[in-house]
GROMACS .gro file of C-alpha atoms in nm:
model
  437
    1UNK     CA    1   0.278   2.091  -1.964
    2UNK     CA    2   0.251   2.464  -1.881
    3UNK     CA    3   0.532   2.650  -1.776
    4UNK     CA    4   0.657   2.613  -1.442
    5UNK     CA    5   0.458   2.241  -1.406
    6UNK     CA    6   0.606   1.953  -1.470
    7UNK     CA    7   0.525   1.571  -1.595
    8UNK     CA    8   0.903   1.470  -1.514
    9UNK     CA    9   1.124   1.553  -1.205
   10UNK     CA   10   1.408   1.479  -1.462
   11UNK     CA   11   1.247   1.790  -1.683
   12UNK     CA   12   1.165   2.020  -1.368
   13UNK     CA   13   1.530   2.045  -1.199
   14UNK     CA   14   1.681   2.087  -1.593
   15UNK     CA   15   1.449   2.364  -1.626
   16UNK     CA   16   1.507   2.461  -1.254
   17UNK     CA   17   1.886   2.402  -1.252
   18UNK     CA   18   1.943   2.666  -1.628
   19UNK     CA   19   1.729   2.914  -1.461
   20UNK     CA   20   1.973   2.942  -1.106
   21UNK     CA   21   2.257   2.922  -1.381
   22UNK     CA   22   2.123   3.284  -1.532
   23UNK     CA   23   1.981   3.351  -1.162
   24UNK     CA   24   2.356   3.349  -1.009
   25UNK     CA   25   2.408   3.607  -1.239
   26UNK     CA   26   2.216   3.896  -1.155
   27UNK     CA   27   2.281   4.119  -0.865
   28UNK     CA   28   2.117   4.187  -0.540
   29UNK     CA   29   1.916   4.497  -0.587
   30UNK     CA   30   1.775   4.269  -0.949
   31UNK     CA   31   1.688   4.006  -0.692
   32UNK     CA   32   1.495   4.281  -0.517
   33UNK     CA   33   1.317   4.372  -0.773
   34UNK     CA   34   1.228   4.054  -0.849
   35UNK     CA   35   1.108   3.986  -0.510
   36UNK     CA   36   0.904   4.298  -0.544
   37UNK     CA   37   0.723   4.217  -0.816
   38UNK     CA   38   0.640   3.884  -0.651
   39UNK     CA   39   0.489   4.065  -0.387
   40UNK     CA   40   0.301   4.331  -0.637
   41UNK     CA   41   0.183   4.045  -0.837
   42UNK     CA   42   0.056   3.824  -0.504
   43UNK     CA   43  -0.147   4.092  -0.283
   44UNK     CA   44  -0.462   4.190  -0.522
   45UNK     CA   45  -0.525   3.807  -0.489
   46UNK     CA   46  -0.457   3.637  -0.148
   47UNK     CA   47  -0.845   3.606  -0.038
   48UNK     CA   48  -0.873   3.435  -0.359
   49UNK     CA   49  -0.585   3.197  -0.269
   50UNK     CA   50  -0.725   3.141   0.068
   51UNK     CA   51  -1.062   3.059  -0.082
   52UNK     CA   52  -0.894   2.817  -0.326
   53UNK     CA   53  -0.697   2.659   0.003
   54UNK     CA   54  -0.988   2.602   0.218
   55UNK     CA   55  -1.224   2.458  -0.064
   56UNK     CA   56  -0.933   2.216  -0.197
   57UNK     CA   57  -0.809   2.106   0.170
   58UNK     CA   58  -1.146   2.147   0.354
   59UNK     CA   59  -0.973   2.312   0.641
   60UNK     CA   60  -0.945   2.638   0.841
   61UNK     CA   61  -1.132   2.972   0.736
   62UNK     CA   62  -1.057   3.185   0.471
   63UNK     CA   63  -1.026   3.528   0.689
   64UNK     CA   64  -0.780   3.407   0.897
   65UNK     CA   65  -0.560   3.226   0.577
   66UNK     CA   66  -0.565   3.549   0.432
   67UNK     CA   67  -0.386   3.711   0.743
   68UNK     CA   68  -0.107   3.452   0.703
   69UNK     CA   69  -0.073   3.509   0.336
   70UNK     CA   70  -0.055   3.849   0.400
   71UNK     CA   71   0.220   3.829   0.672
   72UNK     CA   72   0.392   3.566   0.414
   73UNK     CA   73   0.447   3.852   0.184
   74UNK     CA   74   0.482   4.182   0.436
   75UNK     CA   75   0.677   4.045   0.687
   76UNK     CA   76   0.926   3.781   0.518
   77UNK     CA   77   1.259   3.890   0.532
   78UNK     CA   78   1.477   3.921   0.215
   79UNK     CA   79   1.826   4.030   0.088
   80UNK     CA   80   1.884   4.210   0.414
   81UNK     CA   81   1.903   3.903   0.576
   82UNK     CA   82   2.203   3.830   0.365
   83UNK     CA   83   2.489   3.947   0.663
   84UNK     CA   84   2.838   3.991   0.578
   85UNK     CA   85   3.058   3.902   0.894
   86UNK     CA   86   3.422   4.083   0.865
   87UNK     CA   87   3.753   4.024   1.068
   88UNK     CA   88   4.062   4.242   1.001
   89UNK     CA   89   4.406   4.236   1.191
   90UNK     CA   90   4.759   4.313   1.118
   91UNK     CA   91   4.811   4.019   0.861
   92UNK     CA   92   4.431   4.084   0.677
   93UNK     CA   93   4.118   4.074   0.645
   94UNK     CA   94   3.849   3.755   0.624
   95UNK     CA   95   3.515   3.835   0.509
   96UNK     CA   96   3.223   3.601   0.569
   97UNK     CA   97   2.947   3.594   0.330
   98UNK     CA   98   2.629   3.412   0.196
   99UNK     CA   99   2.582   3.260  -0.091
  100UNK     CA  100   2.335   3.049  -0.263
  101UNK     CA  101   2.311   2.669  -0.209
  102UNK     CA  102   2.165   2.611  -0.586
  103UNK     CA  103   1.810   2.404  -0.676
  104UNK     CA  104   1.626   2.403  -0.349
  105UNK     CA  105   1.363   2.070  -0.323
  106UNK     CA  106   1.084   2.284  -0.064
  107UNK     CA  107   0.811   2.006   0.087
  108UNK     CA  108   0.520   2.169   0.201
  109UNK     CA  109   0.183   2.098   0.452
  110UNK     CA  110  -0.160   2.063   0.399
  111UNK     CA  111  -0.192   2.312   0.702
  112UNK     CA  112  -0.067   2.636   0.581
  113UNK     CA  113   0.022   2.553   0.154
  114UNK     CA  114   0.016   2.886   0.036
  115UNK     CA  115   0.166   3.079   0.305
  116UNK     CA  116   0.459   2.838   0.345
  117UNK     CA  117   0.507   2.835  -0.051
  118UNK     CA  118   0.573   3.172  -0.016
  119UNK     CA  119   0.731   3.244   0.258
  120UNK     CA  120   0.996   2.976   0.171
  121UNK     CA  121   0.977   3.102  -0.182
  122UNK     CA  122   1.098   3.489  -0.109
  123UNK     CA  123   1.356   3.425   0.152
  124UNK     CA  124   1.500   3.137  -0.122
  125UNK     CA  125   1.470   3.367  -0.404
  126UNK     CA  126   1.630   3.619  -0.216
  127UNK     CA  127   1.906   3.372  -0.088
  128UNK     CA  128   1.990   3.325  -0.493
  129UNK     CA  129   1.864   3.002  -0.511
  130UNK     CA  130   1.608   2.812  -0.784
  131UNK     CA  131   1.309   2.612  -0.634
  132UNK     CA  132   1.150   2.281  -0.679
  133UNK     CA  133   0.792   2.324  -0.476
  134UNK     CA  134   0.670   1.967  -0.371
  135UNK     CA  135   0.296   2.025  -0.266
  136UNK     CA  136   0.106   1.866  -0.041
  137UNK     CA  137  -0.139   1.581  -0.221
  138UNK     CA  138  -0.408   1.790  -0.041
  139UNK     CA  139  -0.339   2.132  -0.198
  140UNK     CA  140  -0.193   2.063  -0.481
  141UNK     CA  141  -0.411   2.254  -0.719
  142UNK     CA  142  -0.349   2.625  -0.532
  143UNK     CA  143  -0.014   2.531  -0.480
  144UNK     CA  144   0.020   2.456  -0.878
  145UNK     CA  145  -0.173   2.809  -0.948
  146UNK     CA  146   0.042   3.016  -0.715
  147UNK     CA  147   0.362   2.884  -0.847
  148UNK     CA  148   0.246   2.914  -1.221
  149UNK     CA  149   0.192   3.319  -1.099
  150UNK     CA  150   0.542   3.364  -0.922
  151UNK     CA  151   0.693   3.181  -1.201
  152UNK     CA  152   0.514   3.410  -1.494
  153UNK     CA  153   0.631   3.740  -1.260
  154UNK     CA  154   1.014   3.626  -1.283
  155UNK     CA  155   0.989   3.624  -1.645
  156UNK     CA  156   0.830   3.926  -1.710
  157UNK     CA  157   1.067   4.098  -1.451
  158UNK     CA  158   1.421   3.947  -1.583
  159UNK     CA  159   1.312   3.707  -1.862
  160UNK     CA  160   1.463   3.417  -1.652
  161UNK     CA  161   1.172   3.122  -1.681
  162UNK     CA  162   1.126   2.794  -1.446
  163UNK     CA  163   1.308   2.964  -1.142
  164UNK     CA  164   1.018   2.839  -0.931
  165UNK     CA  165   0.849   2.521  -1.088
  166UNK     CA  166   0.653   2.219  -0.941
  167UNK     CA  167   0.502   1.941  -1.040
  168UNK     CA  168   0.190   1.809  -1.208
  169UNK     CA  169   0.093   1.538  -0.966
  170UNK     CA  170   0.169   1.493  -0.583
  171UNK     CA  171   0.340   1.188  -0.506
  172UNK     CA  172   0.545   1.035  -0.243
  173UNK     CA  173   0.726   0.880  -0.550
  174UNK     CA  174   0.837   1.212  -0.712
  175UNK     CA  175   0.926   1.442  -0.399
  176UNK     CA  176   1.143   1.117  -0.300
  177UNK     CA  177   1.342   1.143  -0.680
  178UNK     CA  178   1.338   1.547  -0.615
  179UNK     CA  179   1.524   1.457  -0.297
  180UNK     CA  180   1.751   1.253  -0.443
  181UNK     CA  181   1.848   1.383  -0.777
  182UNK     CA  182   2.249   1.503  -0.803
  183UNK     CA  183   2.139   1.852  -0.883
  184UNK     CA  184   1.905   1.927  -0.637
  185UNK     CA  185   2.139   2.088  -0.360
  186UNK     CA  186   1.974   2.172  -0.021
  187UNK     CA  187   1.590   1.997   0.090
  188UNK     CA  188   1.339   2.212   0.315
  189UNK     CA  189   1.137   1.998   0.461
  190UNK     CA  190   0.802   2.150   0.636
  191UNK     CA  191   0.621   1.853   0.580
  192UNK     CA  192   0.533   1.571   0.828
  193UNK     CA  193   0.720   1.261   0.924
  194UNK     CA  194   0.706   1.034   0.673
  195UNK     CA  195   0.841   1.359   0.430
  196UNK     CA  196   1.146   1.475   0.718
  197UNK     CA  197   1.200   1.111   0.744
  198UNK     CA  198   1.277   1.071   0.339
  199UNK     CA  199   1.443   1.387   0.363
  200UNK     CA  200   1.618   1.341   0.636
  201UNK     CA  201   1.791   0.972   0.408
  202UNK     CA  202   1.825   1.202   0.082
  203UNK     CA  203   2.215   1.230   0.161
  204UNK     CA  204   2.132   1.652   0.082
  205UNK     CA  205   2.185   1.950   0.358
  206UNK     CA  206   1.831   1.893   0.551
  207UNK     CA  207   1.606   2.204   0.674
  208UNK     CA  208   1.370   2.012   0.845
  209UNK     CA  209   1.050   2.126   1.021
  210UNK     CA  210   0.913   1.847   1.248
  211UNK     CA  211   0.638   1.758   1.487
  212UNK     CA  212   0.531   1.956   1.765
  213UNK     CA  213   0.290   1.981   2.041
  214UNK     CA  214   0.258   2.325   2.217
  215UNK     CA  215   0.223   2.382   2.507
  216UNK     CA  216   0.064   2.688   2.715
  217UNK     CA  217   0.183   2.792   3.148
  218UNK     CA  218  -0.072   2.994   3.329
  219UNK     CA  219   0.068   3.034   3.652
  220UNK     CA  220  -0.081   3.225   3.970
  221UNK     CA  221   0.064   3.601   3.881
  222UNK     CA  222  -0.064   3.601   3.529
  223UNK     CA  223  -0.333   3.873   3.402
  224UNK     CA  224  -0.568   3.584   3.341
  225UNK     CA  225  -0.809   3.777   3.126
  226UNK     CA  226  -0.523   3.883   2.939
  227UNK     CA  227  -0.429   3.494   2.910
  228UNK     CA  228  -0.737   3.351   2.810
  229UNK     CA  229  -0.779   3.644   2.544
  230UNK     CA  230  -0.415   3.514   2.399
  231UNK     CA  231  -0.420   3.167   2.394
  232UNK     CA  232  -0.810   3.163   2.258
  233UNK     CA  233  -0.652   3.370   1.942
  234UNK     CA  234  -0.340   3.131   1.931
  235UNK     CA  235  -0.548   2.784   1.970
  236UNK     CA  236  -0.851   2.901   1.737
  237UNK     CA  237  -0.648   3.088   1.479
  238UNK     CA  238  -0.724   2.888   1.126
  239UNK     CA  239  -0.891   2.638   1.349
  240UNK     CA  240  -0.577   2.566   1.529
  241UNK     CA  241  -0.363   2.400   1.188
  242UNK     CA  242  -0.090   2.649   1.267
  243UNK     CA  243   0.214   2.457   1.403
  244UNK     CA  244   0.281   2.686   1.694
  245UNK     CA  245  -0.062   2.743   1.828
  246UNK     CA  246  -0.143   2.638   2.164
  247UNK     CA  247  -0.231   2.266   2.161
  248UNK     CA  248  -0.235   2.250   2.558
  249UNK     CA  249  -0.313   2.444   2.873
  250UNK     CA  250  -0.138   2.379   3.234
  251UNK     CA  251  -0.300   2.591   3.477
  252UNK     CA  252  -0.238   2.593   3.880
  253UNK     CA  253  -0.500   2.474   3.956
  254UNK     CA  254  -0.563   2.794   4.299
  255UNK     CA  255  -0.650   2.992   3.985
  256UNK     CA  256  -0.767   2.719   3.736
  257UNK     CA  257  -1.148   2.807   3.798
  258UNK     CA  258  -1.082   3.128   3.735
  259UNK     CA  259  -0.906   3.146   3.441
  260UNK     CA  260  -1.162   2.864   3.299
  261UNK     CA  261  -1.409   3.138   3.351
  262UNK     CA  262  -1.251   3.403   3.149
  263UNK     CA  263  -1.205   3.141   2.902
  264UNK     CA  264  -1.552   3.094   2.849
  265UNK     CA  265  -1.572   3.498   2.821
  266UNK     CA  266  -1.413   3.406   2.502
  267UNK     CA  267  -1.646   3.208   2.333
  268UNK     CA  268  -1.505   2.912   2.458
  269UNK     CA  269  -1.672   2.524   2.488
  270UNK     CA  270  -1.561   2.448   2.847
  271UNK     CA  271  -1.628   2.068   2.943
  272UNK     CA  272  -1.494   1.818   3.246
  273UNK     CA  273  -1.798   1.601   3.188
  274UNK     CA  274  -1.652   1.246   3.138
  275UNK     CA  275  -1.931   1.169   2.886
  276UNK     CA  276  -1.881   1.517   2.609
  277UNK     CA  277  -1.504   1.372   2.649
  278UNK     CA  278  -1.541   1.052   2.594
  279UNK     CA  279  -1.778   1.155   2.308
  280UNK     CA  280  -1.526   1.386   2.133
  281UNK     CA  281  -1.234   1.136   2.183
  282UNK     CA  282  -1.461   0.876   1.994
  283UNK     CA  283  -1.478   1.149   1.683
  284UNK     CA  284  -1.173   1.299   1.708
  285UNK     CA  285  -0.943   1.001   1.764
  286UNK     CA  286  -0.921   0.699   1.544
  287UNK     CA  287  -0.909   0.348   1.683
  288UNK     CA  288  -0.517   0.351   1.592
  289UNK     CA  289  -0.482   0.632   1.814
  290UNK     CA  290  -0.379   0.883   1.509
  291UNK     CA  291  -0.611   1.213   1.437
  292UNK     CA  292  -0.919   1.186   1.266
  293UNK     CA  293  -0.818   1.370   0.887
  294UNK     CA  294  -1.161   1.399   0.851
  295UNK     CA  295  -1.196   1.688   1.129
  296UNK     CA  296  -0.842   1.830   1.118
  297UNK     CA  297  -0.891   2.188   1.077
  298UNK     CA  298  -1.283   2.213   1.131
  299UNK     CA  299  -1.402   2.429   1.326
  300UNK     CA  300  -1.526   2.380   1.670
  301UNK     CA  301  -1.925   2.379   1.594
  302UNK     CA  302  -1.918   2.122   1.365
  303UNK     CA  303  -1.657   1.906   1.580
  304UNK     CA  304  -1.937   1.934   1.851
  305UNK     CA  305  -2.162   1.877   1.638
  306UNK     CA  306  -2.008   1.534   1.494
  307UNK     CA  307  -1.957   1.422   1.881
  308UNK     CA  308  -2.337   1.454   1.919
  309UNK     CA  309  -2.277   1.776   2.171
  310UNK     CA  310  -2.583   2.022   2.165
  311UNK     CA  311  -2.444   2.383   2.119
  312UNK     CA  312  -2.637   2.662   2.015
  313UNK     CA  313  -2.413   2.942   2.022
  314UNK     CA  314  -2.084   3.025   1.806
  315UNK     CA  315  -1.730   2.864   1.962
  316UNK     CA  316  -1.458   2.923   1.869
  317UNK     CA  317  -1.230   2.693   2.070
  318UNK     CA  318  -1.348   2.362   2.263
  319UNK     CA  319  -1.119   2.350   2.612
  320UNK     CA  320  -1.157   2.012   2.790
  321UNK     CA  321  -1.040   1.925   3.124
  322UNK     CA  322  -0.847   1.616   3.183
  323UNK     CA  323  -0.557   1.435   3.306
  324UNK     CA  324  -0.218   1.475   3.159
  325UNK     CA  325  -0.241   1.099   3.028
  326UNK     CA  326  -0.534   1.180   2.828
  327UNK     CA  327  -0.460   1.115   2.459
  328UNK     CA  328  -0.576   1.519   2.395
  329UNK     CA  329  -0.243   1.562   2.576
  330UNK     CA  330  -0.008   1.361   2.386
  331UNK     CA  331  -0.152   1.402   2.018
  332UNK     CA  332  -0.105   1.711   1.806
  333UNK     CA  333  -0.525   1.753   1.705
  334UNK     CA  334  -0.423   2.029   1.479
  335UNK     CA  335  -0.844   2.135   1.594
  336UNK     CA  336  -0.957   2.371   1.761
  337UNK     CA  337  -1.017   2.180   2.068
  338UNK     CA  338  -0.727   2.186   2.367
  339UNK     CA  339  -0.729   2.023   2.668
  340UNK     CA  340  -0.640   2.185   3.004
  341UNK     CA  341  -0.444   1.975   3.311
  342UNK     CA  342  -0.435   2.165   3.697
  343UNK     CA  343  -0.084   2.169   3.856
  344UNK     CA  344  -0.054   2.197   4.228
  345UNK     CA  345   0.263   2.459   4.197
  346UNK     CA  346   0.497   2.617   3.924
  347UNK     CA  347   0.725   2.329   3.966
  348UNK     CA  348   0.482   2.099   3.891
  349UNK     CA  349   0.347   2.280   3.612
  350UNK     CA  350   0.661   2.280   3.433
  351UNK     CA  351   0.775   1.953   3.463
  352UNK     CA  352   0.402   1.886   3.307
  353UNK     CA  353   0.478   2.151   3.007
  354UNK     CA  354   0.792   1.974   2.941
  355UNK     CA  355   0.661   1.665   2.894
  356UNK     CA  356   0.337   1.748   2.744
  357UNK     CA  357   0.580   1.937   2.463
  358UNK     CA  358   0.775   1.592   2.428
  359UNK     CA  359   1.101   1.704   2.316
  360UNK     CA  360   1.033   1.850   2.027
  361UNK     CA  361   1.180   2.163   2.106
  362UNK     CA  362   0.882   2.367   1.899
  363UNK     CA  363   0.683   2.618   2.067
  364UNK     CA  364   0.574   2.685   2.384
  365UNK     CA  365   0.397   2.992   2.563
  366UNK     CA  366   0.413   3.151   2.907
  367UNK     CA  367   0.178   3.355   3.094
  368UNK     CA  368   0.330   3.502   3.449
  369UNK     CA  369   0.407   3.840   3.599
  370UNK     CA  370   0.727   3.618   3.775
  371UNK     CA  371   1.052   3.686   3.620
  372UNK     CA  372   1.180   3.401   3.735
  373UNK     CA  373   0.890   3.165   3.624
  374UNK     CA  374   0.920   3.331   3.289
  375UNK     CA  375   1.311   3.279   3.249
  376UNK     CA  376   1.318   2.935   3.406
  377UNK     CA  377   1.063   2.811   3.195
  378UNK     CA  378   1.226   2.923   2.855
  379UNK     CA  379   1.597   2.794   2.982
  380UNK     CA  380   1.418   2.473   3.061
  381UNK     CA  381   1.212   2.416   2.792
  382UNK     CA  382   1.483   2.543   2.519
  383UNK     CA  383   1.226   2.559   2.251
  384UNK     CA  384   1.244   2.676   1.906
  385UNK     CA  385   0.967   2.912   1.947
  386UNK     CA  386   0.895   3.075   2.285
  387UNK     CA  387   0.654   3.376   2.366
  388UNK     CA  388   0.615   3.535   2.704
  389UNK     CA  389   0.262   3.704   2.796
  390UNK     CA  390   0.172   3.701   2.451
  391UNK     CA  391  -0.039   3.463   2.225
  392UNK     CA  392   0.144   3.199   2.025
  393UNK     CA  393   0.049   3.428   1.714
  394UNK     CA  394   0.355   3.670   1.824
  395UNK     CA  395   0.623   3.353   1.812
  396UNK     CA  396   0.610   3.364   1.377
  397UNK     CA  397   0.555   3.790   1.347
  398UNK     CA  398   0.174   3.878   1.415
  399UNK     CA  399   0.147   4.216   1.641
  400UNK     CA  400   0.442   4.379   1.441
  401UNK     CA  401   0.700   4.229   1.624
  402UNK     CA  402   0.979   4.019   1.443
  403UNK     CA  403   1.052   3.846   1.090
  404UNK     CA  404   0.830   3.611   0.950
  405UNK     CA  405   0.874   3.209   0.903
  406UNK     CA  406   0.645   2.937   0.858
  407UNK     CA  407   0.948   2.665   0.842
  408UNK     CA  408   1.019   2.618   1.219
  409UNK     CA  409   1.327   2.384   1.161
  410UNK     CA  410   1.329   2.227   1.524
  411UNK     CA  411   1.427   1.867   1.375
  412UNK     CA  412   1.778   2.041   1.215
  413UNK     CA  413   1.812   2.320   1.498
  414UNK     CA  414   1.779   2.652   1.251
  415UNK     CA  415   1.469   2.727   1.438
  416UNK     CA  416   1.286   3.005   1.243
  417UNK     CA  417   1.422   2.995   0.896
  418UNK     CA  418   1.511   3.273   0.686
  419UNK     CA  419   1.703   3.371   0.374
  420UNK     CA  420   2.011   3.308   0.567
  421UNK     CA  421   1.938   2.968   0.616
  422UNK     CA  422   1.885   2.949   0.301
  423UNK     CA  423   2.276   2.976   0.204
  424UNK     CA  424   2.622   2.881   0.254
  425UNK     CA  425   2.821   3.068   0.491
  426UNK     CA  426   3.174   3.131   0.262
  427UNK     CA  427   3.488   3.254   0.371
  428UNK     CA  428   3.721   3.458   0.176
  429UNK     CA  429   4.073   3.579   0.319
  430UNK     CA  430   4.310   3.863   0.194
  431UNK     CA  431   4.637   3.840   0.353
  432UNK     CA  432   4.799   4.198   0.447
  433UNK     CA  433   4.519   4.447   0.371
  434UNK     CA  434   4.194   4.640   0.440
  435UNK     CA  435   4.304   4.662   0.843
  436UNK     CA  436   4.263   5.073   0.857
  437UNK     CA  437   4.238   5.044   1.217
   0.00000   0.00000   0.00000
């Protein structure tokens, strides 16, 4: 056993539970410095990790992981998340304040390993809370290596070992008895169904990131080279494994052709040709109508190539016209290839968008110069994630813009998660004081 991998779930949340015991203790500026360090310790090496991610899981591109390890660790809020919410009157004051849940269980995807482990990792550190990583079977080996460096940092910063340990094997089995066991306090669940759906039964306070399928408007005001420019970055960003990148297009169709056109601008494989469909639904889409793992996160080139589609220039994105019954539509590909359905009017394409996006109340995107297409399509769609004119990118924190999180919690309704979620909201009342009002 090294230190911060474990044989035993019994032996991880022992080790995991005495470290948040000395954790507790510190105060926020030492959790600071802690997270610091973490971040010192992580940046000389995260195009290494993103090597290691795409060699071990076979998908994405290492350039593009290294941007989201990078905004993992620039752009993931910590301790000033932690609000304090204050009421005073003439009987007193009641303070509201955030405090740690205890041994965190974290479940993490094949799609985006390292960036999730530590994202999740500084806004729970910073929350005052011990983790228990539980690694995809699929990445298990980077995941193992980054969590043996965050947990070596915390000891050489405050001497407090196993804050952040993990496992030695990835099994169904042990994340369910990580779930389960009576010191294990709060379960994050960024994982897919079958992990939500354990977590979801664990009897624990759930954080649960579940399925989505977004969806992209074009409507008849929008910039369209503007829009094709965005949603190619979104959709073919780490060959489309990011959760909230653009899995669909609805386009009215009095400005379809030429938005199709710019899309091609963008070194984008546009087909309507029944046969290059039919030939990339036999690749992409098993005969049980689930995603082929075999091409999930390839990139488009050698997804062409597999269909048996001559292409002899780069692509970035494969865009395929069909009808909104088309299992493109329905399935999350999590590939860089996105099918795009005409509407005859707004209307039309928004009742489309909502049903394309199934409920799942994820992410969805926008393009329109109409203020009131823009506003009645958020209000309607009420998704977790929403970006106006912009490329899905913007909805976790690319371009500057916002706090960072690659835990969308649409299944528990946190949405973006943070250090706050990461907490207990406490309230503490002092009758007949601190009102200086």
């Amino acid at each position: 056993m090294k230190s911060s991998i474990y044989s035993s779930v019994t032996d991880a949340v022992f080790a995991a539970k005495s470290a948040y015991l000395r954790y507790m203790k510190l105060t926020l500026n030492e959790r600071q410095e802690i997270l610091e360090a973490i971040k010192t310790a992580l940046r000389p090496i995260l195009y290494d990790l993103a090597v290691m991610t795409v060699k071990e899981t076979h998908m994405g591109n290492a350039e593009d992981k290294t941007e989201k390890l990078k905004l993992a660790i620039e752009k993931t809020p910590g301790i000033e998340d932690l609000i304090t919410e204050v009421n005073t009157g003439d009987h007193g004051m009641t303070l509201y304040e955030l405090s740690s849940f205890g041994v965190v269980c974290a479940v993490h995807p094949c799609t985006n390993p390292c960036a999730t482990l530590i994202s999740n990792t500084i806004g729970m550190l910073a929350a005052g809370n011990a983790v228990i990583h539980c690694p995809h079977p699929r990445a298990i080996k980077v995941s193992q290596y980054l969590t043996s460096i965050i947990s070596n940092t915390i000891r050489s910063v405050c001497g407090i070992d196993n804050l952040v340990v993990t496992l030695d094997e990835s099994l169904m089995g042990f994340t369910r008895e990580v779930m389960s066991h009576p010191d294990v306090d709060l379960v994050v669940c960024t994982g897919g169904n079958k992990s939500l759906h354990k977590a979801m039964t664990s009897g624990k306070k759930v954080i649960g990131a579940g399925q989505a399928n977004p969806v992209a408007i074009v409507d008849e005001t929008a910039d369209l080279y503007k829009a094709a420019r965005d949603i190619v970055q979104g959709a073919s960003f780490d060959n489309n494994l990011m959760c909230t990148s653009e899995k669909n297009i609805v386009v009215l169709d009095n400005v379809a052709d030429s938005f199709i056109g710019e899309l091609i601008k963008n070194e984008v494989y546009y087909t309507k040709n029944k046969d290059d469909v039919q030939k990339l639904l036999d690749v992409v889409v098993t005969e049980d109508c689930t995603i082929n793992k075999k091409l999930e996160g390839r990139d488009a080139n050698y997804i062409l190539k597999c269909a048996g589609i001559q292409c002899d220039y780069n692509v970035k994105l494969i865009v395929t016209e069909t009808e909104v019954s088309h299992q493109f539509v329905m399935l999350e590909l999590l590939m860089p290839l996105v099918p795009i359905i005409r509407a005859d009017n707004f209307d039309e394409a928004l009742e489309l968008a909502i049903n394309i996006e199934q409920g799942y109340k994820h992410t969805a995107t926008i393009h329109s110069e109409s203020i009131e297409h823009l506003n009645r399509a958020a209000k309607n769609m009420q998704t977790s994630v929403f970006v106006k004119n912009g490329s899905s990118l913007l909805g976790i924190g690319f371009d500057k813009e916002g706090h960072t999180s690659f835990t969308i919690a649409n299944a528990t309704g946190e949405g973006t998660t943070t250090a706050r979620h990461f907490t207990r909201r406490r309230r503490c009342t002092l009758s007949n004081g601190f009102s200086i009002r």
